[in-house]
Amino acid sequence: MEKHSNINKSFHIQTFGCQMNEHDSETLAGMLEEIGYVENKDKKEAGVAIINTCSVRENADKRFFGILGQLKKVKEDRPDVVVAVCGCMMQQQHIIDTLKEKYPWVDLIFGTHNIHEFPRLLNNVLNERSKVVDIWENGGDIIEGLPAKRMYPFKAFVNIMYGCNNFCTYCIVPFTRGRERSRHPNEIVNEVTELVASGVKEITLLGQNVNSYGNGSDFPVDFADLIYLLNDVEGLERIRFMTSHPKDLSDKLIQAYRDCVKLCNYIHLPVQSGSSEILKRMNRKYTKEDYLLLIKKLKETVPAIAISTDIIVGFPGETEVDFGETLDLVNLVQFDSAFTFLYSIRKGTPAEKYTEQVPEAVKHERFNRLVDLLNEISAKKNKACEGLVLPVLVEGSSKTNAKTLTGRTESGKVTNFKGTPDLVGQIVPVKITEGKTFNLFGEVLP
Ligand code: 5AD
Ligand code: SF4
């Protein structure tokens, strides 16, 4: 018998980090709604305040502790509020130690491997009014059938695998998300079929390295096969995926772009650096030339493909010559867009121990040069879209002007145009009238 029938059954979730984390938060919200909770936009008012953390770079760590400081005041005003923290940071012992020592008022701490246990853990906190800390070191079996409160009715994230086996030397993810485990293709196809039945038109398949989907599993389906299977789901219109590792991008997948009409002409292919020497020390297992060859194959097979990437600036030992290789690669590939990061030391990763850390000022100076070049290329590529008619999935109206709609082209470019809200959720033809650095502007065609 539950003792907490007249408690504040509202929740607020603050999410940091990647789409995997965003989707975990959708699952948390879905589970809370199943047990009668409603979302509360104000964390100061919510009965349960959750922070889903990211540990990929130091910034996210710092912001987490800042937000925790704010929640301390809420907890002092309303001791009944349940403060729960979860996500990648919780998979690191030094973070748990800090939380126990300096933030003893946090009620519930859980990790990335036991999200499905959240309702039970919450119940324990509420019933016992005591602190609960439950971190699993490894991911067990994949739990199917968890609910999700989806952010959009017409596009959805679908996890296809969990964890990462690659151990890039800068990266904390293999330590926080465990080893690779792939969902059974039937489960994925069923989930997508159900999503489509509920109105979803676009899916984004999620995994740290989707290209190694199926490795080590007992079913004979690889990532390209999965794309072919999903391309056959009736009513589905767009398939995207995130993220792929260049070392595992197969010719079969490149061929799938040609064969599968629903697979968007877009790929996010993190390169991290243009220097083969730095790539070696990052343990990326490809060279600058290997990457350029992949890009060549992709562009030959899919001439309209848009390519985005991730680049880390200032990895230990990066010289001006190495950085020049990155600028050269960017010039050769002509990325449509890129996420750029200053290298950030992560405790427990091999690169933490590398002695030749690049001074902050040098990192910043290189970073600015890189961003200027990337922006110049993005602007040029977007300008080249002027005059084209592109299908756009309308995602909503602009925050500042309700009559301005915003959506994305197949290539992932944000496009703004005038229109009525009834178009939200539809794929409409938009004639591009202006291409700027970060987005496109256009007119919807009748
Ligand atoms: N420092 C800076 N950037 C990092 N990334 C991962 N780890 C680090 C780090 N320690 C970047 C990589 C990755 C993206 C998600 O985050 O570019 O592709
Ligand atoms: Fe991190 Fe490398 Fe795995 Fe990506 S592939 S999650 S960068 S270890």
CSV table of C-alpha atoms and ligand atoms in Angstrom, one decimal:
chain,number,residue,atom,x,y,z
A,1,MET,CA,0.0,0.0,0.0
A,2,GLU,CA,1.5,3.4,-1.0
A,3,LYS,CA,1.7,5.9,1.8
A,4,HIS,CA,2.0,8.9,-0.4
A,5,SER,CA,-1.4,9.6,-2.0
A,6,ASN,CA,-1.6,13.3,-1.4
A,7,ILE,CA,1.9,14.3,-2.3
A,8,ASN,CA,2.9,16.8,-5.1
A,9,LYS,CA,2.8,14.5,-8.1
A,10,SER,CA,4.5,16.8,-10.6
A,11,PHE,CA,8.0,16.5,-12.0
A,12,HIS,CA,10.6,18.6,-13.7
A,13,ILE,CA,13.5,17.2,-15.7
A,14,GLN,CA,16.6,19.1,-16.7
A,15,THR,CA,18.7,17.3,-19.3
A,16,PHE,CA,22.3,17.8,-20.3
A,17,GLY,CA,24.2,16.3,-23.2
A,18,CYS,CA,23.5,14.2,-26.2
A,19,GLN,CA,20.3,12.8,-27.8
A,20,MET,CA,20.8,9.6,-25.9
A,21,ASN,CA,20.4,11.5,-22.7
A,22,GLU,CA,17.4,13.4,-24.1
A,23,HIS,CA,15.8,10.1,-24.9
A,24,ASP,CA,16.5,8.7,-21.5
A,25,SER,CA,14.7,11.8,-20.1
A,26,GLU,CA,11.7,11.0,-22.3
A,27,THR,CA,11.7,7.5,-20.8
A,28,LEU,CA,11.9,8.9,-17.3
A,29,ALA,CA,9.0,11.3,-18.1
A,30,GLY,CA,7.0,8.4,-19.6
A,31,MET,CA,7.5,6.3,-16.5
A,32,LEU,CA,6.4,9.1,-14.2
A,33,GLU,CA,3.3,9.8,-16.2
A,34,GLU,CA,2.4,6.1,-16.0
A,35,ILE,CA,2.4,6.4,-12.2
A,36,GLY,CA,0.2,9.5,-12.3
A,37,TYR,CA,2.7,12.4,-12.4
A,38,VAL,CA,2.4,15.4,-14.6
A,39,GLU,CA,5.1,17.6,-16.0
A,40,ASN,CA,5.8,20.9,-14.2
A,41,LYS,CA,7.7,23.6,-16.2
A,42,ASP,CA,9.0,25.2,-13.0
A,43,LYS,CA,11.5,23.2,-11.0
A,44,LYS,CA,10.8,25.4,-8.0
A,45,GLU,CA,7.3,24.0,-7.9
A,46,ALA,CA,7.8,20.4,-8.8
A,47,GLY,CA,7.4,17.5,-6.4
A,48,VAL,CA,10.2,15.6,-8.1
A,49,ALA,CA,13.2,17.5,-9.6
A,50,ILE,CA,15.5,15.5,-11.8
A,51,ILE,CA,18.8,16.4,-13.3
A,52,ASN,CA,20.0,14.1,-16.0
A,53,THR,CA,23.7,14.7,-16.3
A,54,CYS,CA,26.4,14.6,-19.0
A,55,SER,CA,30.1,14.1,-18.4
A,56,VAL,CA,31.5,14.3,-21.9
A,57,ARG,CA,33.2,17.7,-21.2
A,58,GLU,CA,34.1,19.6,-18.1
A,59,ASN,CA,31.6,22.4,-18.8
A,60,ALA,CA,28.7,20.1,-18.2
A,61,ASP,CA,30.1,19.0,-14.9
A,62,LYS,CA,30.4,22.6,-13.8
A,63,ARG,CA,26.9,23.5,-14.9
A,64,PHE,CA,25.5,20.5,-13.0
A,65,PHE,CA,27.0,21.6,-9.7
A,66,GLY,CA,25.7,25.1,-10.4
A,67,ILE,CA,22.1,23.8,-10.8
A,68,LEU,CA,22.5,21.7,-7.8
A,69,GLY,CA,23.3,24.8,-5.8
A,70,GLN,CA,20.0,26.4,-7.0
A,71,LEU,CA,18.1,23.3,-6.0
A,72,LYS,CA,19.6,23.4,-2.5
A,73,LYS,CA,17.5,26.6,-1.9
A,74,VAL,CA,14.4,24.9,-3.2
A,75,LYS,CA,15.0,22.0,-0.9
A,76,GLU,CA,15.5,24.3,2.1
A,77,ASP,CA,12.1,26.0,1.3
A,78,ARG,CA,10.3,22.8,0.6
A,79,PRO,CA,12.0,19.8,2.3
A,80,ASP,CA,9.4,17.5,0.7
A,81,VAL,CA,10.7,17.9,-2.8
A,82,VAL,CA,12.5,14.8,-4.1
A,83,VAL,CA,15.8,15.8,-5.7
A,84,ALA,CA,17.0,13.1,-8.1
A,85,VAL,CA,20.2,13.0,-10.1
A,86,CYS,CA,21.1,10.5,-12.8
A,87,GLY,CA,23.0,10.1,-16.1
A,88,CYS,CA,26.6,9.7,-17.1
A,89,MET,CA,28.2,11.7,-14.3
A,90,MET,CA,26.7,9.3,-11.8
A,91,GLN,CA,28.8,6.4,-13.3
A,92,GLN,CA,31.9,8.0,-11.9
A,93,GLN,CA,32.9,7.2,-8.4
A,94,HIS,CA,34.5,10.6,-7.7
A,95,ILE,CA,31.3,12.3,-8.5
A,96,ILE,CA,29.3,10.0,-6.2
A,97,ASP,CA,31.9,10.7,-3.4
A,98,THR,CA,31.5,14.5,-3.9
A,99,LEU,CA,27.7,14.2,-3.9
A,100,LYS,CA,27.7,12.2,-0.7
A,101,GLU,CA,30.1,14.6,1.0
A,102,LYS,CA,29.0,18.0,-0.1
A,103,TYR,CA,25.4,17.5,-1.2
A,104,PRO,CA,23.9,15.1,1.4
A,105,TRP,CA,20.4,16.5,0.8
A,106,VAL,CA,20.2,14.9,-2.7
A,107,ASP,CA,17.5,12.2,-2.2
A,108,LEU,CA,18.1,9.9,-5.1
A,109,ILE,CA,21.1,9.0,-7.2
A,110,PHE,CA,21.0,6.5,-10.0
A,111,GLY,CA,23.0,5.8,-13.1
A,112,THR,CA,22.7,5.1,-16.8
A,113,HIS,CA,22.2,1.3,-16.5
A,114,ASN,CA,19.1,1.3,-14.2
A,115,ILE,CA,16.8,4.0,-15.6
A,116,HIS,CA,14.1,1.4,-15.8
A,117,GLU,CA,14.3,1.0,-12.0
A,118,PHE,CA,13.5,4.7,-11.4
A,119,PRO,CA,9.8,4.3,-10.3
A,120,ARG,CA,10.8,1.7,-7.7
A,121,LEU,CA,13.7,3.8,-6.4
A,122,LEU,CA,11.4,6.9,-6.2
A,123,ASN,CA,8.9,4.8,-4.3
A,124,ASN,CA,11.6,3.8,-1.8
A,125,VAL,CA,12.6,7.4,-1.3
A,126,LEU,CA,9.0,8.4,-0.7
A,127,ASN,CA,8.0,5.5,1.5
A,128,GLU,CA,11.2,5.4,3.6
A,129,ARG,CA,12.0,9.1,3.4
A,130,SER,CA,15.5,8.1,3.2
A,131,LYS,CA,18.3,8.7,0.7
A,132,VAL,CA,18.7,6.1,-2.1
A,133,VAL,CA,21.9,5.6,-4.1
A,134,ASP,CA,21.8,2.8,-6.7
A,135,ILE,CA,24.4,2.7,-9.4
A,136,TRP,CA,25.0,-0.4,-11.6
A,137,GLU,CA,28.5,-0.8,-12.9
A,138,ASN,CA,27.4,-2.6,-16.1
A,139,GLY,CA,24.5,-2.6,-18.4
A,140,GLY,CA,22.5,-5.8,-18.0
A,141,ASP,CA,20.0,-7.1,-20.4
A,142,ILE,CA,18.3,-4.5,-22.6
A,143,ILE,CA,14.9,-3.6,-21.1
A,144,GLU,CA,12.2,-3.4,-23.7
A,145,GLY,CA,8.8,-1.9,-23.5
A,146,LEU,CA,9.5,1.2,-21.4
A,147,PRO,CA,7.2,4.1,-22.0
A,148,ALA,CA,8.4,7.5,-23.3
A,149,LYS,CA,6.9,10.9,-23.2
A,150,ARG,CA,8.0,12.1,-26.7
A,151,MET,CA,9.0,15.7,-27.3
A,152,TYR,CA,7.3,15.8,-30.7
A,153,PRO,CA,4.4,13.8,-32.1
A,154,PHE,CA,5.8,13.6,-35.6
A,155,LYS,CA,9.5,12.7,-35.0
A,156,ALA,CA,11.1,10.4,-32.5
A,157,PHE,CA,14.4,9.0,-31.2
A,158,VAL,CA,14.8,5.3,-31.3
A,159,ASN,CA,17.7,3.6,-29.5
A,160,ILE,CA,19.2,0.8,-31.5
A,161,MET,CA,22.2,0.1,-29.3
A,162,TYR,CA,23.7,1.1,-26.0
A,163,GLY,CA,27.3,1.6,-24.9
A,164,CYS,CA,30.6,1.9,-26.8
A,165,ASN,CA,33.6,-0.4,-27.2
A,166,ASN,CA,36.0,2.1,-28.9
A,167,PHE,CA,37.8,3.8,-26.1
A,168,CYS,CA,38.9,6.9,-27.9
A,169,THR,CA,41.6,8.2,-25.5
A,170,TYR,CA,39.8,11.5,-24.7
A,171,CYS,CA,36.4,10.0,-24.1
A,172,ILE,CA,34.5,9.1,-20.9
A,173,VAL,CA,31.6,7.5,-22.6
A,174,PRO,CA,32.9,3.9,-22.6
A,175,PHE,CA,33.2,4.3,-18.8
A,176,THR,CA,29.8,5.7,-18.3
A,177,ARG,CA,27.7,3.8,-20.8
A,178,GLY,CA,29.4,0.4,-20.7
A,179,ARG,CA,30.0,-2.0,-23.5
A,180,GLU,CA,28.0,-2.2,-26.8
A,181,ARG,CA,24.7,-4.0,-26.7
A,182,SER,CA,22.3,-4.0,-29.7
A,183,ARG,CA,18.6,-4.2,-29.5
A,184,HIS,CA,16.9,-7.0,-31.5
A,185,PRO,CA,15.9,-5.8,-34.9
A,186,ASN,CA,12.3,-7.1,-34.4
A,187,GLU,CA,12.0,-4.9,-31.3
A,188,ILE,CA,13.2,-1.9,-33.3
A,189,VAL,CA,11.0,-2.5,-36.3
A,190,ASN,CA,8.0,-3.0,-33.9
A,191,GLU,CA,8.7,0.2,-32.1
A,192,VAL,CA,9.1,2.2,-35.3
A,193,THR,CA,5.9,0.6,-36.7
A,194,GLU,CA,4.0,1.7,-33.5
A,195,LEU,CA,5.5,5.2,-33.7
A,196,VAL,CA,4.4,5.5,-37.3
A,197,ALA,CA,0.9,4.4,-36.4
A,198,SER,CA,0.8,7.2,-33.8
A,199,GLY,CA,1.8,9.8,-36.4
A,200,VAL,CA,5.6,9.8,-36.4
A,201,LYS,CA,7.1,10.6,-39.8
A,202,GLU,CA,10.8,10.8,-39.0
A,203,ILE,CA,12.9,8.6,-36.8
A,204,THR,CA,16.5,9.2,-35.6
A,205,LEU,CA,18.2,5.9,-34.7
A,206,LEU,CA,20.5,6.4,-31.8
A,207,GLY,CA,23.7,4.7,-30.7
A,208,GLN,CA,27.2,5.9,-29.8
A,209,ASN,CA,28.5,4.1,-32.9
A,210,VAL,CA,25.5,2.8,-34.9
A,211,ASN,CA,27.9,1.4,-37.6
A,212,SER,CA,28.8,-1.5,-35.2
A,213,TYR,CA,25.1,-2.3,-34.6
A,214,GLY,CA,24.7,-6.1,-34.4
A,215,ASN,CA,28.3,-6.9,-33.6
A,216,GLY,CA,28.6,-9.7,-31.2
A,217,SER,CA,24.8,-10.4,-31.2
A,218,ASP,CA,23.0,-13.6,-32.0
A,219,PHE,CA,21.1,-12.2,-35.0
A,220,PRO,CA,22.4,-11.8,-38.5
A,221,VAL,CA,21.4,-8.2,-39.0
A,222,ASP,CA,24.0,-5.3,-39.4
A,223,PHE,CA,23.3,-1.6,-39.5
A,224,ALA,CA,22.8,-1.4,-43.2
A,225,ASP,CA,20.4,-4.4,-43.0
A,226,LEU,CA,18.5,-2.5,-40.3
A,227,ILE,CA,18.1,0.5,-42.6
A,228,TYR,CA,16.7,-1.7,-45.4
A,229,LEU,CA,14.2,-3.2,-42.9
A,230,LEU,CA,13.1,0.2,-41.7
A,231,ASN,CA,12.9,1.6,-45.2
A,232,ASP,CA,10.1,-0.9,-45.7
A,233,VAL,CA,8.0,0.4,-42.8
A,234,GLU,CA,4.9,1.8,-44.4
A,235,GLY,CA,4.1,5.4,-43.6
A,236,LEU,CA,7.5,6.2,-42.3
A,237,GLU,CA,9.0,9.1,-44.3
A,238,ARG,CA,12.5,9.9,-43.0
A,239,ILE,CA,15.3,7.9,-41.4
A,240,ARG,CA,18.2,9.5,-39.7
A,241,PHE,CA,20.9,8.2,-37.4
A,242,MET,CA,23.5,9.4,-34.9
A,243,THR,CA,26.4,8.8,-34.5
A,244,SER,CA,28.7,6.9,-36.8
A,245,HIS,CA,32.4,6.1,-36.4
A,246,PRO,CA,34.3,6.5,-39.7
A,247,LYS,CA,36.3,3.3,-39.1
A,248,ASP,CA,33.1,1.2,-39.2
A,249,LEU,CA,31.2,2.9,-42.1
A,250,SER,CA,30.7,0.2,-44.6
A,251,ASP,CA,30.3,0.3,-48.3
A,252,LYS,CA,27.0,-1.6,-47.7
A,253,LEU,CA,25.7,1.4,-45.7
A,254,ILE,CA,26.8,3.9,-48.4
A,255,GLN,CA,24.9,1.7,-50.9
A,256,ALA,CA,21.8,1.9,-48.6
A,257,TYR,CA,21.7,5.7,-49.3
A,258,ARG,CA,21.2,4.9,-52.9
A,259,ASP,CA,18.6,2.1,-52.4
A,260,CYS,CA,16.6,3.4,-49.4
A,261,VAL,CA,14.5,6.5,-50.3
A,262,LYS,CA,13.7,7.2,-46.7
A,263,LEU,CA,17.3,7.4,-45.6
A,264,CYS,CA,17.9,11.2,-45.5
A,265,ASN,CA,20.8,12.6,-47.6
A,266,TYR,CA,22.7,13.5,-44.5
A,267,ILE,CA,25.4,12.0,-42.4
A,268,HIS,CA,27.0,13.1,-39.1
A,269,LEU,CA,30.5,11.7,-39.3
A,270,PRO,CA,32.8,12.9,-36.5
A,271,VAL,CA,36.4,13.3,-37.7
A,272,GLN,CA,37.8,14.8,-34.4
A,273,SER,CA,41.1,15.9,-36.1
A,274,GLY,CA,42.6,16.2,-39.5
A,275,SER,CA,46.1,15.0,-38.3
A,276,SER,CA,46.8,11.3,-38.8
A,277,GLU,CA,49.2,11.5,-35.9
A,278,ILE,CA,46.7,13.0,-33.5
A,279,LEU,CA,44.0,10.5,-34.7
A,280,LYS,CA,46.4,7.7,-33.8
A,281,ARG,CA,46.9,9.1,-30.3
A,282,MET,CA,43.1,9.5,-30.1
A,283,ASN,CA,42.9,5.8,-30.9
A,284,ARG,CA,40.5,6.6,-33.7
A,285,LYS,CA,41.9,3.8,-36.0
A,286,TYR,CA,41.7,5.8,-39.3
A,287,THR,CA,43.9,8.3,-41.0
A,288,LYS,CA,43.1,11.6,-42.6
A,289,GLU,CA,43.4,9.8,-46.0
A,290,ASP,CA,40.9,7.1,-44.9
A,291,TYR,CA,38.4,9.7,-43.9
A,292,LEU,CA,38.8,11.6,-47.1
A,293,LEU,CA,38.3,8.4,-49.1
A,294,LEU,CA,35.0,7.7,-47.2
A,295,ILE,CA,33.8,11.3,-48.0
A,296,LYS,CA,34.7,10.7,-51.7
A,297,LYS,CA,32.7,7.5,-51.8
A,298,LEU,CA,29.8,9.1,-50.0
A,299,LYS,CA,29.7,12.1,-52.4
A,300,GLU,CA,30.1,9.9,-55.5
A,301,THR,CA,27.2,7.7,-54.4
A,302,VAL,CA,25.0,10.4,-53.0
A,303,PRO,CA,25.8,13.7,-54.7
A,304,ALA,CA,23.3,15.7,-52.6
A,305,ILE,CA,24.6,14.4,-49.3
A,306,ALA,CA,25.1,17.0,-46.5
A,307,ILE,CA,27.9,16.2,-44.1
A,308,SER,CA,28.4,17.4,-40.6
A,309,THR,CA,31.2,16.5,-38.1
A,310,ASP,CA,32.6,16.9,-34.6
A,311,ILE,CA,36.1,18.4,-34.2
A,312,ILE,CA,38.2,18.6,-31.0
A,313,VAL,CA,40.7,21.4,-30.9
A,314,GLY,CA,43.8,21.2,-28.6
A,315,PHE,CA,44.1,17.5,-28.0
A,316,PRO,CA,47.4,16.9,-26.1
A,317,GLY,CA,50.4,17.2,-28.3
A,318,GLU,CA,48.5,19.0,-31.1
A,319,THR,CA,51.0,21.2,-32.9
A,320,GLU,CA,50.4,24.1,-35.3
A,321,VAL,CA,51.2,21.7,-38.1
A,322,ASP,CA,48.6,19.2,-36.8
A,323,PHE,CA,46.0,21.9,-36.5
A,324,GLY,CA,46.9,23.0,-40.1
A,325,GLU,CA,46.0,19.4,-41.2
A,326,THR,CA,42.5,19.9,-39.6
A,327,LEU,CA,42.0,23.2,-41.4
A,328,ASP,CA,43.1,21.4,-44.6
A,329,LEU,CA,40.7,18.6,-44.1
A,330,VAL,CA,37.8,21.0,-43.4
A,331,ASN,CA,38.7,22.8,-46.7
A,332,LEU,CA,38.7,19.5,-48.6
A,333,VAL,CA,35.5,18.1,-47.2
A,334,GLN,CA,33.5,21.3,-47.1
A,335,PHE,CA,31.3,20.3,-44.2
A,336,ASP,CA,27.8,21.7,-44.1
A,337,SER,CA,28.1,22.2,-40.4
A,338,ALA,CA,30.2,21.1,-37.5
A,339,PHE,CA,30.3,20.9,-33.7
A,340,THR,CA,33.6,22.1,-32.4
A,341,PHE,CA,35.0,21.4,-29.0
A,342,LEU,CA,37.9,22.6,-26.9
A,343,TYR,CA,39.7,19.5,-25.6
A,344,SER,CA,38.6,18.9,-22.0
A,345,ILE,CA,40.5,16.6,-19.7
A,346,ARG,CA,38.3,13.7,-18.4
A,347,LYS,CA,39.3,11.9,-15.3
A,348,GLY,CA,40.0,8.2,-15.9
A,349,THR,CA,40.6,8.5,-19.6
A,350,PRO,CA,44.0,7.7,-21.1
A,351,ALA,CA,44.6,11.2,-22.5
A,352,GLU,CA,44.3,12.6,-18.9
A,353,LYS,CA,47.8,11.3,-18.4
A,354,TYR,CA,49.3,12.7,-21.6
A,355,THR,CA,51.9,15.2,-20.7
A,356,GLU,CA,51.8,17.7,-23.6
A,357,GLN,CA,48.6,19.5,-22.7
A,358,VAL,CA,48.0,22.5,-25.0
A,359,PRO,CA,47.8,25.9,-23.3
A,360,GLU,CA,44.2,27.3,-23.0
A,361,ALA,CA,45.1,30.4,-24.9
A,362,VAL,CA,46.5,28.4,-27.9
A,363,LYS,CA,43.4,26.2,-27.8
A,364,HIS,CA,41.1,29.2,-28.0
A,365,GLU,CA,43.0,30.9,-30.7
A,366,ARG,CA,42.9,27.7,-32.9
A,367,PHE,CA,39.2,27.2,-32.0
A,368,ASN,CA,38.3,30.7,-33.3
A,369,ARG,CA,40.2,30.2,-36.5
A,370,LEU,CA,38.5,26.9,-37.1
A,371,VAL,CA,35.0,28.2,-36.4
A,372,ASP,CA,35.6,31.2,-38.8
A,373,LEU,CA,36.5,28.7,-41.6
A,374,LEU,CA,33.6,26.4,-40.8
A,375,ASN,CA,31.1,29.3,-40.8
A,376,GLU,CA,32.4,30.6,-44.1
A,377,ILE,CA,31.9,27.2,-45.6
A,378,SER,CA,28.4,26.8,-44.1
A,379,ALA,CA,27.4,30.2,-45.4
A,380,LYS,CA,28.6,29.2,-48.9
A,381,LYS,CA,26.8,25.9,-48.8
A,382,ASN,CA,23.6,27.4,-47.6
A,383,LYS,CA,23.8,30.1,-50.2
A,384,ALA,CA,24.1,27.4,-52.8
A,385,CYS,CA,20.6,26.2,-51.8
A,386,GLU,CA,19.0,29.4,-52.9
A,387,GLY,CA,16.4,28.7,-55.7
A,388,LEU,CA,16.0,25.0,-54.8
A,389,VAL,CA,12.7,23.6,-53.7
A,390,LEU,CA,13.3,21.3,-50.7
A,391,PRO,CA,10.9,19.2,-48.7
A,392,VAL,CA,10.8,20.5,-45.1
A,393,LEU,CA,9.4,18.7,-42.1
A,394,VAL,CA,7.7,21.5,-40.2
A,395,GLU,CA,8.6,21.3,-36.5
A,396,GLY,CA,6.9,24.4,-35.0
A,397,SER,CA,6.6,28.1,-35.1
A,398,SER,CA,9.3,30.5,-34.3
A,399,LYS,CA,9.6,31.6,-30.7
A,400,THR,CA,9.4,35.3,-31.6
A,401,ASN,CA,6.8,35.2,-34.4
A,402,ALA,CA,4.0,32.6,-34.4
A,403,LYS,CA,3.5,33.1,-38.2
A,404,THR,CA,7.0,32.1,-39.0
A,405,LEU,CA,7.3,28.3,-39.2
A,406,THR,CA,10.5,26.4,-38.7
A,407,GLY,CA,11.5,23.0,-39.9
A,408,ARG,CA,14.3,20.9,-41.3
A,409,THR,CA,15.3,19.8,-44.8
A,410,GLU,CA,16.3,16.3,-45.4
A,411,SER,CA,19.9,17.4,-45.1
A,412,GLY,CA,19.1,18.7,-41.6
A,413,LYS,CA,19.2,22.4,-42.4
A,414,VAL,CA,17.0,24.6,-40.3
A,415,THR,CA,14.6,26.4,-42.6
A,416,ASN,CA,12.3,29.3,-41.7
A,417,PHE,CA,9.3,30.5,-43.7
A,418,LYS,CA,5.9,32.0,-43.4
A,419,GLY,CA,2.9,29.7,-42.9
A,420,THR,CA,0.0,28.7,-40.7
A,421,PRO,CA,0.4,26.4,-37.7
A,422,ASP,CA,-1.7,23.7,-39.3
A,423,LEU,CA,1.4,22.8,-41.3
A,424,VAL,CA,3.3,21.7,-38.2
A,425,GLY,CA,4.1,18.0,-38.5
A,426,GLN,CA,3.8,17.9,-42.3
A,427,ILE,CA,6.4,17.7,-44.9
A,428,VAL,CA,6.0,20.6,-47.3
A,429,PRO,CA,7.9,21.9,-50.4
A,430,VAL,CA,9.8,25.1,-49.6
A,431,LYS,CA,11.5,27.3,-52.2
A,432,ILE,CA,14.7,28.6,-50.6
A,433,THR,CA,15.0,32.3,-51.1
A,434,GLU,CA,18.0,33.0,-48.8
A,435,GLY,CA,20.8,30.9,-47.3
A,436,LYS,CA,22.6,32.3,-44.2
A,437,THR,CA,25.4,30.8,-42.1
A,438,PHE,CA,23.2,28.8,-39.7
A,439,ASN,CA,19.8,28.5,-41.5
A,440,LEU,CA,17.7,28.9,-44.6
A,441,PHE,CA,14.8,31.1,-45.4
A,442,GLY,CA,12.1,30.3,-47.9
A,443,GLU,CA,8.5,30.3,-49.1
A,444,VAL,CA,6.2,27.4,-48.9
A,445,LEU,CA,4.8,26.3,-52.3
A,446,PRO,CA,1.1,25.6,-52.6
B,1,5AD,N1,37.0,17.0,-24.8
B,1,5AD,C1,36.4,17.6,-25.9
B,1,5AD,N2,35.5,17.1,-26.7
B,1,5AD,C2,35.1,15.8,-26.4
B,1,5AD,N3,34.2,15.0,-27.0
B,1,5AD,C3,34.2,13.8,-26.4
B,1,5AD,N4,35.1,13.8,-25.4
B,1,5AD,C4,35.7,15.1,-25.4
B,1,5AD,C5,36.6,15.7,-24.6
B,1,5AD,N5,37.2,15.0,-23.6
B,1,5AD,C6,33.5,15.4,-28.2
B,1,5AD,C7,33.8,14.5,-29.4
B,1,5AD,C8,32.6,13.7,-29.6
B,1,5AD,C9,31.5,14.7,-29.1
B,1,5AD,C10,30.2,14.1,-28.7
B,1,5AD,O1,32.1,15.3,-28.0
B,1,5AD,O2,34.0,15.4,-30.5
B,1,5AD,O3,32.3,13.3,-30.9
B,2,SF4,FE1,33.5,8.3,-27.2
B,2,SF4,FE2,34.9,7.3,-29.3
B,2,SF4,FE3,32.9,5.9,-28.2
B,2,SF4,FE4,32.3,8.1,-29.6
B,2,SF4,S1,33.3,6.2,-30.4
B,2,SF4,S2,31.4,7.5,-27.6
B,2,SF4,S3,34.1,9.4,-29.1
B,2,SF4,S4,34.8,6.4,-27.2
